[in-house]
Short mmCIF file of C-alpha atoms in Angstrom, two decimals:
data_model
loop_
_atom_site.label_atom_id
_atom_site.label_comp_id
_atom_site.label_asym_id
_atom_site.label_seq_id
_atom_site.Cartn_x
_atom_site.Cartn_y
_atom_site.Cartn_z
CA MET A 1 -2.72 -16.25 -8.01
CA THR A 2 -6.05 -14.62 -7.51
CA SER A 3 -8.50 -15.31 -10.22
CA GLY A 4 -11.74 -13.73 -11.28
CA SER A 5 -14.37 -13.95 -13.92
CA GLY A 6 -17.48 -11.89 -14.53
CA ASN A 7 -18.54 -10.20 -11.32
CA ASP A 8 -15.54 -11.72 -9.51
CA LEU A 9 -13.13 -9.95 -11.83
CA LEU A 10 -14.06 -6.48 -10.63
CA PRO A 11 -12.76 -6.82 -7.04
CA VAL A 12 -9.60 -8.46 -8.41
CA LEU A 13 -9.12 -5.54 -10.80
CA VAL A 14 -9.68 -2.96 -8.06
CA GLN A 15 -7.23 -4.73 -5.74
CA THR A 16 -4.68 -4.90 -8.53
CA ILE A 17 -5.04 -1.19 -9.28
CA THR A 18 -4.75 -0.36 -5.57
CA SER A 19 -1.63 -2.42 -5.22
CA GLN A 20 -0.17 -0.79 -8.33
CA MET A 21 -0.87 2.63 -6.85
CA PHE A 22 1.03 1.78 -3.66
CA ASP A 23 3.75 0.50 -5.93
CA GLU A 24 3.78 3.83 -7.78
CA ALA A 25 3.96 5.82 -4.55
CA ASN A 26 6.75 3.65 -3.16
CA THR A 27 8.74 3.81 -6.35
CA ILE A 28 8.54 7.57 -6.77
CA SER A 29 9.37 8.24 -3.13
CA GLN A 30 12.34 5.90 -3.14
CA LEU A 31 13.64 7.30 -6.40
CA LEU A 32 13.24 10.81 -5.02
CA HIS A 33 15.15 9.86 -1.92
CA ALA A 34 17.90 8.18 -3.93
CA SER A 35 18.12 11.09 -6.33
CA PHE A 36 18.19 13.67 -3.55
CA HIS A 37 20.97 11.94 -1.65
CA SER A 38 23.08 10.90 -4.61
CA ASN A 39 23.14 14.51 -5.81
CA LYS A 40 24.04 15.72 -2.36
CA ALA A 41 26.83 13.17 -2.22
CA THR A 42 28.38 14.01 -5.56
CA SER A 43 27.41 17.69 -5.68
CA THR A 44 27.63 17.52 -9.46
CA THR A 45 24.13 18.78 -10.05
CA CYS A 46 21.68 20.67 -7.95
CA PHE A 47 18.63 18.63 -7.11
CA ASP A 48 15.50 20.45 -8.16
CA PHE A 49 13.76 21.01 -4.84
CA LEU A 50 10.61 22.43 -6.36
CA ALA A 51 10.22 19.43 -8.63
CA GLY A 52 10.98 17.20 -5.64
CA ARG A 53 8.22 18.87 -3.71
CA ALA A 54 5.78 18.38 -6.58
CA LEU A 55 6.55 14.69 -6.82
CA SER A 56 6.42 14.30 -3.03
CA GLU A 57 2.95 15.77 -2.97
CA LEU A 58 2.03 13.40 -5.77
CA VAL A 59 3.30 10.51 -3.62
CA ALA A 60 1.22 11.65 -0.64
CA LEU A 61 -1.81 11.99 -2.89
CA ILE A 62 -1.35 8.55 -4.46
CA CYS A 63 -1.00 7.00 -0.97
CA ASP A 64 -4.27 8.58 0.14
CA GLN A 65 -6.02 7.59 -3.06
CA ALA A 66 -4.76 4.00 -2.83
CA SER A 67 -5.88 3.69 0.80
CA LYS A 68 -9.34 4.94 -0.05
CA LEU A 69 -9.62 2.73 -3.10
CA ALA A 70 -8.60 -0.26 -0.97
CA ALA A 71 -11.37 0.54 1.47
CA ALA A 72 -13.91 0.92 -1.33
CA SER A 73 -12.69 -2.32 -2.87
CA GLU A 74 -13.22 -4.22 0.35
CA ASN A 75 -16.72 -2.77 0.65
CA SER A 76 -17.59 -4.05 -2.78
CA SER A 77 -16.00 -7.41 -2.04
CA ASN A 78 -18.24 -7.74 1.01
CA HIS A 79 -21.22 -6.78 -1.05
CA HIS A 80 -20.50 -9.37 -3.74
CA ASN A 81 -19.91 -12.19 -1.31
CA HIS A 82 -22.88 -11.34 0.89
CA ARG A 83 -20.55 -11.56 3.85
CA HIS A 84 -20.91 -7.98 4.91
CA HIS A 85 -21.82 -7.49 8.56
CA THR A 86 -24.42 -4.81 8.89
CA TYR A 87 -23.24 -4.04 12.40
CA ASP A 88 -19.87 -4.58 13.96
CA ARG A 89 -19.26 -6.07 17.37
CA THR A 90 -19.58 -2.71 19.04
CA GLY A 91 -23.03 -2.25 17.56
CA ARG A 92 -21.99 0.52 15.15
CA GLY A 93 -23.53 0.37 11.71
CA HIS A 94 -21.53 0.30 8.47
CA HIS A 95 -22.34 2.33 5.44
CA ASN A 96 -21.66 0.51 2.24
CA SER A 97 -22.43 3.36 -0.10
CA ASP A 98 -18.81 3.92 -1.06
CA GLY A 99 -18.18 0.45 -2.48
CA ILE A 100 -17.27 -0.38 -6.06
CA ASN A 101 -19.95 -2.62 -7.45
CA SER A 102 -19.78 -1.89 -11.15
CA ILE A 103 -17.46 -0.61 -13.85
CA LYS A 104 -19.32 2.66 -13.64
CA HIS A 105 -18.37 3.07 -9.97
CA LEU A 106 -14.77 2.12 -10.65
CA VAL A 107 -14.53 4.57 -13.53
CA GLY A 108 -16.04 7.27 -11.32
CA LYS A 109 -13.30 6.62 -8.75
CA LEU A 110 -10.54 6.56 -11.36
CA VAL A 111 -11.79 9.75 -13.00
CA ASP A 112 -11.76 11.48 -9.59
CA ILE A 113 -8.27 10.14 -8.93
CA TYR A 114 -6.99 11.47 -12.26
CA TYR A 115 -8.65 14.86 -11.85
CA ASN A 116 -7.12 15.24 -8.38
CA ARG A 117 -3.67 14.37 -9.70
CA GLU A 118 -4.20 16.88 -12.49
CA ARG A 119 -5.02 19.60 -9.97
CA VAL A 120 -1.94 18.92 -7.85
CA LEU A 121 0.38 18.71 -10.84
CA LYS A 122 -1.06 21.85 -12.42
CA THR A 123 -0.53 23.84 -9.22
CA HIS A 124 3.10 22.76 -9.08
CA ALA A 125 3.67 23.28 -12.78
CA ASN A 126 2.53 26.89 -12.41
CA LEU A 127 4.75 27.33 -9.38
CA LEU A 128 7.75 25.98 -11.25
CA LEU A 129 7.06 28.16 -14.25
CA GLU A 130 6.77 31.20 -11.98
CA LYS A 131 10.17 30.37 -10.51
CA LYS A 132 11.59 30.04 -14.01
CA HIS A 133 12.04 26.27 -13.84
CA ARG A 134 10.73 26.12 -17.37
CA GLU A 135 11.62 22.57 -18.45
CA VAL A 136 10.37 20.71 -15.37
CA GLY A 137 7.38 23.03 -15.12
CA CYS A 138 6.40 22.24 -18.72
CA VAL A 139 6.68 18.50 -18.13
CA LEU A 140 4.52 18.65 -15.00
CA GLY A 141 2.02 20.81 -16.87
CA GLN A 142 1.88 18.25 -19.65
CA MET A 143 1.50 15.45 -17.10
CA ALA A 144 -1.45 17.36 -15.61
CA ALA A 145 -2.96 17.79 -19.07
CA LEU A 146 -2.51 14.10 -19.78
CA TYR A 147 -4.31 13.11 -16.59
CA TYR A 148 -7.10 15.54 -17.47
CA THR A 149 -7.42 14.16 -20.99
CA GLN A 150 -7.39 10.55 -19.80
CA ALA A 151 -9.99 11.27 -17.12
CA ARG A 152 -12.28 12.89 -19.68
CA GLU A 153 -11.67 10.21 -22.24
CA MET A 154 -12.37 7.44 -19.74
CA SER A 155 -15.50 9.14 -18.57
CA GLU A 156 -16.77 9.54 -22.17
CA ASN A 157 -15.72 6.03 -23.11
CA ILE A 158 -17.56 4.39 -20.26
CA LYS A 159 -20.66 6.42 -20.98
CA ALA A 160 -20.64 5.02 -24.51
CA ILE A 161 -20.12 1.44 -23.25
CA LEU A 162 -22.87 1.73 -20.69
CA LEU A 163 -25.31 3.37 -23.10
CA LEU A 164 -24.69 0.53 -25.52
CA LYS A 165 -25.16 -1.97 -22.73
CA GLN A 166 -28.31 -0.27 -21.53
CA SER A 167 -29.91 -0.24 -24.94
CA SER A 168 -29.16 -3.92 -25.57
CA SER A 169 -30.11 -5.15 -22.10
CA SER A 170 -33.20 -2.98 -21.68
CA SER A 171 -34.51 -4.25 -24.96
CA ARG A 172 -34.22 -7.78 -23.59
CA ASN A 173 -35.21 -7.67 -19.95
CA GLY A 174 -34.71 -4.19 -18.60
CA ILE A 175 -31.52 -4.91 -16.65
CA ASP A 176 -29.90 -1.88 -15.06
CA ALA A 177 -27.09 -0.18 -16.96
CA SER A 178 -24.62 -0.90 -14.17
CA VAL A 179 -24.89 -4.61 -14.81
CA TYR A 180 -21.85 -5.83 -16.66
CA ASP A 181 -20.40 -9.02 -17.95
CA ALA A 182 -16.89 -10.42 -18.03
CA LYS A 183 -16.40 -9.45 -21.67
CA THR A 184 -17.18 -5.78 -21.05
CA LEU A 185 -14.96 -5.73 -18.00
CA LYS A 186 -12.07 -7.42 -19.76
CA GLY A 187 -12.42 -4.88 -22.55
CA PHE A 188 -12.22 -2.13 -19.99
CA VAL A 189 -9.10 -3.67 -18.39
CA ARG A 190 -7.40 -3.69 -21.81
CA TYR A 191 -8.47 -0.10 -22.36
CA LEU A 192 -6.98 0.82 -18.99
CA ALA A 193 -3.75 -0.96 -19.93
CA GLY A 194 -3.68 1.17 -23.09
CA LEU A 195 -4.00 4.34 -21.02
CA TYR A 196 -1.07 3.18 -18.85
CA GLN A 197 1.02 2.51 -21.92
CA PHE A 198 0.25 5.89 -23.41
CA ARG A 199 1.22 7.54 -20.13
CA ALA A 200 4.41 5.49 -20.02
CA GLN A 201 5.34 6.65 -23.53
CA PHE A 202 4.70 10.23 -22.53
CA PHE A 203 6.91 9.82 -19.44
CA LYS A 204 9.72 8.41 -21.55
CA ARG A 205 9.47 11.29 -24.03
CA SER A 206 9.43 13.77 -21.14
CA ALA A 207 12.47 12.08 -19.64
CA ASN A 208 14.36 12.57 -22.90
CA GLU A 209 13.43 16.25 -22.91
CA LEU A 210 14.60 16.60 -19.33
CA PHE A 211 17.90 14.86 -20.08
CA LYS A 212 18.46 17.27 -22.95
CA SER A 213 17.95 20.23 -20.63
CA GLU A 214 20.27 18.64 -18.03
CA ASN A 215 17.52 17.94 -15.51
CA ASP A 216 18.98 14.49 -15.00
CA SER A 217 17.47 13.73 -11.59
CA ILE A 218 13.86 14.33 -12.52
CA GLY A 219 14.51 12.85 -15.98
CA THR A 220 15.70 9.61 -14.41
CA ILE A 221 12.67 9.47 -12.15
CA MET A 222 10.33 10.05 -15.09
CA SER A 223 12.06 7.43 -17.16
CA LEU A 224 11.86 4.78 -14.44
CA TYR A 225 8.31 5.79 -13.60
CA GLY A 226 7.51 5.14 -17.27
CA ALA A 227 9.15 1.71 -17.06
CA LEU A 228 7.04 0.90 -14.01
CA LEU A 229 3.87 1.88 -15.87
CA VAL A 230 4.81 -0.44 -18.73
CA ASP A 231 5.05 -3.27 -16.17
CA HIS A 232 1.69 -2.32 -14.70
CA SER A 233 0.15 -2.21 -18.15
CA GLY A 234 1.48 -5.73 -18.85
CA GLU A 235 -0.07 -6.96 -15.60
CA LEU A 236 -3.44 -5.56 -16.62
CA ILE A 237 -3.26 -7.18 -20.04
CA SER A 238 -2.41 -10.48 -18.38
CA LEU A 239 -5.36 -9.98 -16.01
CA ALA A 240 -7.69 -9.40 -18.99
CA ASP A 241 -6.34 -12.45 -20.81
CA THR A 242 -6.28 -14.92 -17.96
CA GLY A 243 -8.68 -13.41 -15.44
CA MET A 244 -5.91 -13.87 -12.88
CA SER A 245 -3.79 -11.37 -11.04
CA GLU A 246 -0.24 -12.46 -10.32
CA ARG A 247 0.26 -9.44 -8.13
CA LEU A 248 -2.27 -10.33 -5.49
CA THR A 249 -1.08 -12.55 -2.71
CA ASP A 250 -2.06 -16.16 -2.63
CA PRO A 251 -0.98 -18.67 -0.01
CA SER A 252 -0.06 -21.19 -2.72
CA VAL A 253 2.42 -18.70 -4.12
CA MET A 254 3.92 -18.39 -0.67
CA GLN A 255 4.69 -22.08 -0.42
CA SER A 256 8.23 -21.44 -1.63
CA SER A 257 11.11 -20.91 0.75
CA ALA A 258 11.36 -17.77 2.84
CA SER A 259 14.13 -16.30 0.76
CA GLU A 260 12.25 -16.92 -2.45
CA THR A 261 9.23 -15.27 -0.95
CA ALA A 262 11.30 -12.27 0.02
CA ARG A 263 12.64 -11.97 -3.50
CA GLY A 264 9.21 -12.57 -4.96
CA ILE A 265 7.60 -9.81 -2.94
CA SER A 266 10.41 -7.46 -3.69
CA GLY A 267 10.04 -8.14 -7.37
CA LYS A 268 6.31 -7.84 -7.17
CA TYR A 269 6.18 -4.47 -5.55
CA PHE A 270 9.38 -2.94 -6.77
CA PRO A 271 10.83 -4.00 -10.10
CA PRO A 272 14.37 -5.39 -9.71
CA MET A 273 15.66 -2.95 -12.31
CA LEU A 274 14.55 0.01 -10.21
CA GLU A 275 15.75 -1.63 -7.04
CA GLY A 276 19.25 -2.01 -8.45
CA MET A 277 19.42 1.58 -9.55
CA VAL A 278 18.07 2.90 -6.28
CA ASN A 279 20.43 0.78 -4.25
CA SER A 280 23.44 1.89 -6.28
CA ALA A 281 22.39 5.53 -5.87
CA ILE A 282 22.01 5.00 -2.15
CA SER A 283 25.34 3.26 -1.78
CA ALA A 284 26.93 6.22 -3.56
CA LYS A 285 25.64 8.39 -0.77
CA GLY A 286 27.37 6.37 1.90
CA SER A 287 26.36 5.17 5.31
CA LYS A 288 23.97 7.93 6.18
CA SER A 289 21.15 6.82 3.95
CA VAL A 290 17.99 5.12 5.07
CA ALA A 291 17.98 1.59 3.69
CA ILE A 292 15.96 1.06 0.53
CA SER A 293 13.99 -2.11 -0.09
CA PRO A 294 15.34 -3.89 2.94
CA PRO A 295 15.38 -7.67 2.86
CA LEU A 296 12.91 -9.17 5.27
CA ASN A 297 15.53 -10.15 7.77
CA SER A 298 17.14 -6.75 8.08
CA TYR A 299 14.20 -5.02 9.69
CA ASP A 300 16.04 -4.37 12.94
CA ASP A 301 18.80 -2.50 11.17
CA VAL A 302 16.35 -0.38 9.28
CA GLU A 303 14.35 0.45 12.36
CA GLU A 304 17.46 1.37 14.25
CA LYS A 305 18.60 3.71 11.50
CA HIS A 306 15.18 5.24 11.22
CA GLU A 307 14.78 5.73 14.94
CA THR A 308 18.17 7.23 15.41
CA GLU A 309 18.61 9.13 12.19
CA SER A 310 15.25 10.17 10.93
CA PHE A 311 14.84 13.02 13.32
CA SER A 312 18.48 13.89 13.31
CA ASP A 313 18.18 14.78 9.67
CA GLU A 314 19.66 18.14 10.57
CA ALA A 315 22.93 16.98 9.02
CA GLU A 316 21.20 16.50 5.74
CA VAL A 317 19.49 19.87 5.66
CA PRO A 318 21.02 22.44 3.31
CA GLN A 319 23.52 24.64 5.14
CA GLU A 320 21.64 27.83 4.33
CA LEU A 321 18.78 26.57 6.40
CA ALA A 322 20.97 26.00 9.38
CA LYS A 323 22.27 29.52 9.13
CA THR A 324 18.82 31.04 9.06
CA GLY A 325 17.54 28.93 11.92
CA ALA A 326 14.90 27.41 9.67
CA GLN A 327 16.38 24.02 10.41
CA ASP A 328 14.88 23.91 13.89
CA ARG A 329 11.47 24.79 12.56
CA MET A 330 11.76 22.14 9.92
CA THR A 331 12.81 19.47 12.39
CA THR A 332 9.88 20.29 14.63
CA ARG A 333 7.44 20.04 11.78
CA VAL A 334 8.96 16.86 10.43
CA ARG A 335 8.49 15.41 13.90
CA ALA A 336 4.86 16.50 13.98
CA ARG A 337 4.00 15.13 10.57
CA ASP A 338 6.03 12.01 10.92
CA ASP A 339 3.79 10.50 13.58
CA VAL A 340 2.02 8.29 11.09
CA SER A 341 5.29 7.12 9.62
CA ASN A 342 6.59 6.16 13.06
CA LEU A 343 3.39 4.43 13.93
CA ALA A 344 3.49 2.34 10.77
CA MET A 345 7.15 1.60 11.50
CA ARG A 346 6.26 0.41 15.00
CA TYR A 347 3.56 -1.87 13.63
CA ALA A 348 6.00 -3.22 11.09
CA GLY A 349 8.36 -3.94 14.00
CA ALA A 350 5.58 -5.75 15.82
CA ASN A 351 5.01 -7.89 12.73
CA LYS A 352 8.70 -8.65 12.57
CA GLU A 353 8.76 -9.69 16.23
CA GLU A 354 5.72 -11.88 15.67
CA ALA A 355 7.38 -13.46 12.63
CA ASN A 356 10.61 -14.08 14.55
CA ALA A 357 8.76 -15.73 17.42
CA LEU A 358 6.68 -17.88 15.08
CA HIS A 359 9.81 -18.88 13.24
CA LYS A 360 11.39 -19.98 16.51
CA GLN A 361 8.32 -22.02 17.43
CA LEU A 362 8.30 -23.64 14.04
CA GLY A 363 11.89 -24.71 14.64
CA ILE A 364 10.88 -26.37 17.90
CA LEU A 365 7.99 -28.20 16.28
CA ASN A 366 9.03 -31.63 15.18
CA SER A 367 8.05 -32.13 11.56
CA GLU A 368 7.28 -35.78 12.27
CA ASP A 369 4.64 -34.74 14.79
CA ASP A 370 2.33 -33.03 12.43
CA GLU A 371 3.23 -32.14 8.87
CA SER A 372 0.07 -30.16 8.18
CA LEU A 373 0.57 -28.08 11.32
CA LYS A 374 4.05 -27.19 10.17
CA ASN A 375 2.84 -26.34 6.65
CA GLY A 376 -0.02 -24.21 7.94
CA TYR A 377 2.18 -22.28 10.34
CA THR A 378 4.79 -21.75 7.64
CA ILE A 379 2.15 -19.99 5.54
CA MET A 380 1.00 -17.93 8.52
CA LEU A 381 4.60 -16.92 9.13
CA LYS A 382 5.05 -15.81 5.54
CA VAL A 383 1.88 -13.74 5.58
CA VAL A 384 3.07 -12.01 8.75
CA GLU A 385 6.52 -11.37 7.26
CA TYR A 386 5.08 -10.03 4.03
CA GLN A 387 2.70 -7.69 5.82
CA GLY A 388 5.48 -6.41 8.04
CA MET A 389 7.51 -5.51 4.99
CA PHE A 390 4.54 -3.83 3.38
CA LYS A 391 3.97 -1.72 6.50
CA LEU A 392 7.63 -0.77 6.43
CA ARG A 393 7.27 0.44 2.85
CA PHE A 394 4.18 2.44 3.77
CA SER A 395 6.03 4.06 6.66
CA PHE A 396 9.03 4.79 4.48
CA CYS A 397 6.83 6.36 1.84
CA TYR A 398 5.22 8.71 4.35
CA PHE A 399 8.55 9.57 5.91
CA ILE A 400 10.17 10.51 2.63
CA SER A 401 7.27 12.62 1.46
CA SER A 402 7.16 14.46 4.78
CA VAL A 403 10.88 15.27 4.70
CA PHE A 404 10.57 16.62 1.19
CA LEU A 405 7.42 18.59 1.76
CA ILE A 406 8.72 20.30 4.86
CA SER A 407 12.31 20.92 3.81
CA VAL A 408 11.34 22.26 0.42
CA LYS A 409 8.64 24.46 1.89
CA ASP A 410 11.18 26.08 4.19
CA ARG A 411 13.66 26.54 1.44
CA CYS A 412 11.45 27.77 -1.35
CA CYS A 413 8.37 29.40 0.12
CA MET B 1 -2.68 22.63 -0.66
CA LEU B 2 -1.83 19.00 -0.04
CA LEU B 3 0.75 20.03 2.50
CA ASN B 4 -1.95 21.70 4.54
CA ARG B 5 -4.17 18.68 4.15
CA ALA B 6 -1.38 16.32 5.10
CA ASN B 7 -0.61 18.41 8.15
CA GLN B 8 -4.03 17.64 9.46
CA SER B 9 -3.20 14.55 11.42
CA GLY B 10 -6.73 13.24 10.97
CA LEU B 11 -6.19 12.67 7.28
CA SER B 12 -2.94 10.79 7.79
CA THR B 13 -4.24 8.59 10.57
CA GLN B 14 -7.30 7.82 8.48
CA SER B 15 -5.06 6.71 5.63
CA LEU B 16 -3.07 4.55 8.02
CA MET B 17 -6.20 2.95 9.38
CA LEU B 18 -7.55 2.24 5.92
CA PHE B 19 -4.19 0.80 4.99
CA LEU B 20 -4.28 -1.46 8.07
CA TYR B 21 -7.86 -2.36 7.23
CA GLY B 22 -6.70 -3.54 3.82
CA LEU B 23 -3.93 -5.62 5.38
CA TYR B 24 -6.26 -7.20 7.94
CA ARG B 25 -8.72 -8.11 5.19
CA GLU B 26 -5.93 -9.52 3.09
CA LYS B 27 -4.63 -11.59 5.98
CA ALA B 28 -8.13 -12.86 6.78
CA ASN B 29 -8.65 -13.87 3.14
CA ALA B 30 -5.25 -15.56 2.92
CA TYR B 31 -5.94 -17.58 6.08
CA LYS B 32 -9.43 -18.48 4.91
CA GLU B 33 -8.14 -19.71 1.56
CA THR B 34 -5.31 -21.62 3.24
CA ALA B 35 -7.76 -23.24 5.67
CA GLN B 36 -9.65 -24.67 2.71
CA SER B 37 -6.56 -26.54 1.59
CA PHE B 38 -6.63 -28.60 4.81
CA HIS B 39 -9.11 -31.29 5.73
CA LYS B 40 -12.13 -30.04 7.69
CA LYS B 41 -11.14 -31.97 10.80
CA ASP B 42 -7.48 -30.98 10.57
CA SER B 43 -6.25 -28.81 13.45
CA MET B 44 -4.78 -26.32 11.02
CA ASN B 45 -8.16 -25.87 9.34
CA ILE B 46 -9.74 -25.04 12.71
CA ILE B 47 -6.94 -22.63 13.70
CA LEU B 48 -6.85 -20.75 10.40
CA LYS B 49 -10.62 -20.54 10.07
CA GLU B 50 -11.03 -19.18 13.58
CA ASP B 51 -8.21 -16.67 13.13
CA SER B 52 -9.52 -15.49 9.76
CA GLU B 53 -12.96 -14.85 11.25
CA ILE B 54 -11.58 -12.76 14.05
CA LEU B 55 -9.28 -10.87 11.66
CA GLU B 56 -12.21 -10.15 9.37
CA SER B 57 -14.27 -8.67 12.18
CA GLN B 58 -11.27 -6.64 13.35
CA ALA B 59 -10.84 -5.30 9.82
CA GLU B 60 -14.46 -4.16 9.91
CA ASP B 61 -13.81 -2.38 13.19
CA LEU B 62 -10.78 -0.64 11.69
CA HIS B 63 -12.88 0.52 8.78
CA SER B 64 -15.82 1.73 10.82
CA ASN B 65 -13.52 3.67 13.13
CA SER B 66 -11.20 5.05 10.46
CA SER B 67 -12.84 8.45 10.33
CA SER B 68 -13.44 8.87 14.05
CA MET B 69 -9.94 8.20 15.39
CA SER B 70 -7.43 10.98 15.27
CA SER B 71 -4.62 10.15 17.67
CA ARG B 72 -1.93 7.52 17.41
CA LYS B 73 -2.63 6.45 20.98
CA GLU B 74 -6.21 5.57 20.11
CA ILE B 75 -5.11 3.48 17.14
CA SER B 76 -2.44 1.73 19.19
CA MET B 77 -4.93 0.92 21.93
CA MET B 78 -7.26 -0.53 19.34
CA LEU B 79 -4.53 -2.73 17.88
CA VAL B 80 -3.46 -3.88 21.34
CA GLY B 81 -7.06 -4.93 21.92
CA PHE B 82 -7.03 -6.80 18.62
CA TYR B 83 -3.89 -8.76 19.50
CA LYS B 84 -5.23 -9.62 22.94
CA GLU B 85 -8.53 -10.72 21.42
CA ARG B 86 -6.69 -13.05 19.07
CA ALA B 87 -4.59 -14.40 21.94
CA THR B 88 -7.78 -15.19 23.86
CA THR B 89 -9.23 -16.90 20.80
CA PHE B 90 -6.13 -19.05 20.41
CA ARG B 91 -6.31 -20.09 24.07
CA SER B 92 -9.95 -20.98 23.70
CA LEU B 93 -9.03 -23.23 20.78
CA LYS B 94 -7.18 -25.60 23.10
CA ARG B 95 -10.43 -27.37 23.97
CA GLN B 96 -11.27 -28.08 20.36
CA LEU B 97 -7.75 -29.31 19.64
CA ARG B 98 -7.19 -31.34 22.79
CA ARG B 99 -6.58 -34.56 20.83
CA ASP B 100 -3.72 -32.97 18.89
CA SER B 101 -0.98 -32.21 21.40
CA ALA B 102 1.29 -30.53 18.85
CA ALA B 103 -1.49 -28.17 17.81
CA VAL B 104 -2.30 -27.37 21.44
CA PHE B 105 1.38 -26.57 22.00
CA MET B 106 1.44 -24.27 18.96
CA VAL B 107 -1.73 -22.33 19.80
CA GLU B 108 -0.54 -21.87 23.37
CA LYS B 109 2.76 -20.49 22.14
CA HIS B 110 1.04 -18.41 19.47
CA ALA B 111 -1.19 -16.85 22.13
CA GLU B 112 1.91 -15.95 24.15
CA ILE B 113 3.49 -14.42 21.05
CA LEU B 114 0.41 -12.32 20.40
CA ASP B 115 0.45 -11.09 23.99
CA ASP B 116 4.11 -10.12 23.62
CA VAL B 117 3.40 -8.28 20.38
CA SER B 118 0.53 -6.39 21.95
CA ALA B 119 2.93 -5.25 24.67
CA LEU B 120 5.29 -3.95 21.97
CA ILE B 121 2.58 -1.82 20.40
CA ASN B 122 1.30 -0.55 23.72
CA VAL B 123 3.55 2.43 24.38
#
């Protein structure tokens, strides 16, 4: 577990939020994929492509936002620990202006994040309403409004906290308003957890509305997305109570056996409940699906499927597209945009190879020779395995969003 | 809107590099924390500490170059360099660990593994 108190809590909070955002992106994209393919397999309902596109763009946005928040978080971590190198080995300077060094900075980032999500969702809500997809359009519009409200509320709330802080501290010793203590920060974490819970309740209500109007696919996604937010909210409350984040990786947590670690990571980044549902949806689709939440040892299978099937997705393109010749255009563009996904996949493969080789070496090492060497290398191996799996998820996330964005664009626009 | 943005490869590669930056930092921190659990003179402490330092500086390089790199080849070349750099570091550790034959064996093998992995990335 990673712990934090006072100034140390802020980086832990930012890392937790970042990790939760990747979790969100992964979950939505995998649910979209499962929903898309299970509907194609059963042909009972028509998957809402416009809604799929909206959620795919949301996934892409969340990925970008999480990456940038991670970078900002690391900047602030460097700043706090005074370990930041002013110049790197190549002599290039670093600018540390984008770090998160106070609640105010974090709130600024979160407010931007929420406003950007609002903009994307609003655009798609209008598009859906124009195309007479009233129910889903309304839900996305309400989601946009909720993000807007929460961004405004958070912004106002933090102003009040900081004004209060400023007046009390300046009366004592003139400390800057950005200075904060553990109590204020913990209060903010609880407040954030409350926002998550409110959003989760809204998602659940929206899901019920969607089920009533027979938009089962998007309704299911909203419902599970809500469940995920409840989990995230619980994590934040626990962080506020204990000052520790269970989510963040710690070598001591990795001391368990490899299989336990695999299960632990899976549970950490993708709730088992969702995993079960996604896997059952995928298995309904049959052998053509890309594997979801692969166990650590099955990387080779996943890579093989991805390499051989991802670009031969022609079979999965709606037949109308094939008739109009749009399929070729789509394939070309998927190829172009999928570079990043492939690259991440390759790096994940490299991690897997490294892990396999280390595992082999560990087997050769006689435990009687040096126990600490074996323990140390076991931890190194687990870190490598875990990061390989995380890269795989990142690649999968990008791949799914690109397939949706391109295929839906060709079909609907 | 986002589709157009996402189509600009620069944005995507930047995200990937920032993502990798996060992972490198995380790995460096994990190794550093693990090193502390071993005795200062323990071989594992030396190995992990050295590796975490090099990973940390590589993470900084990833971050500082995240906005300037736009092609996958450039990123791959950078990562190949990183793996080779780590392999060299592991080989140089042999001197410090010469009294511990098992550790020397492991760092030698680890260096070979890192070289092999760099060859996998280099396409």
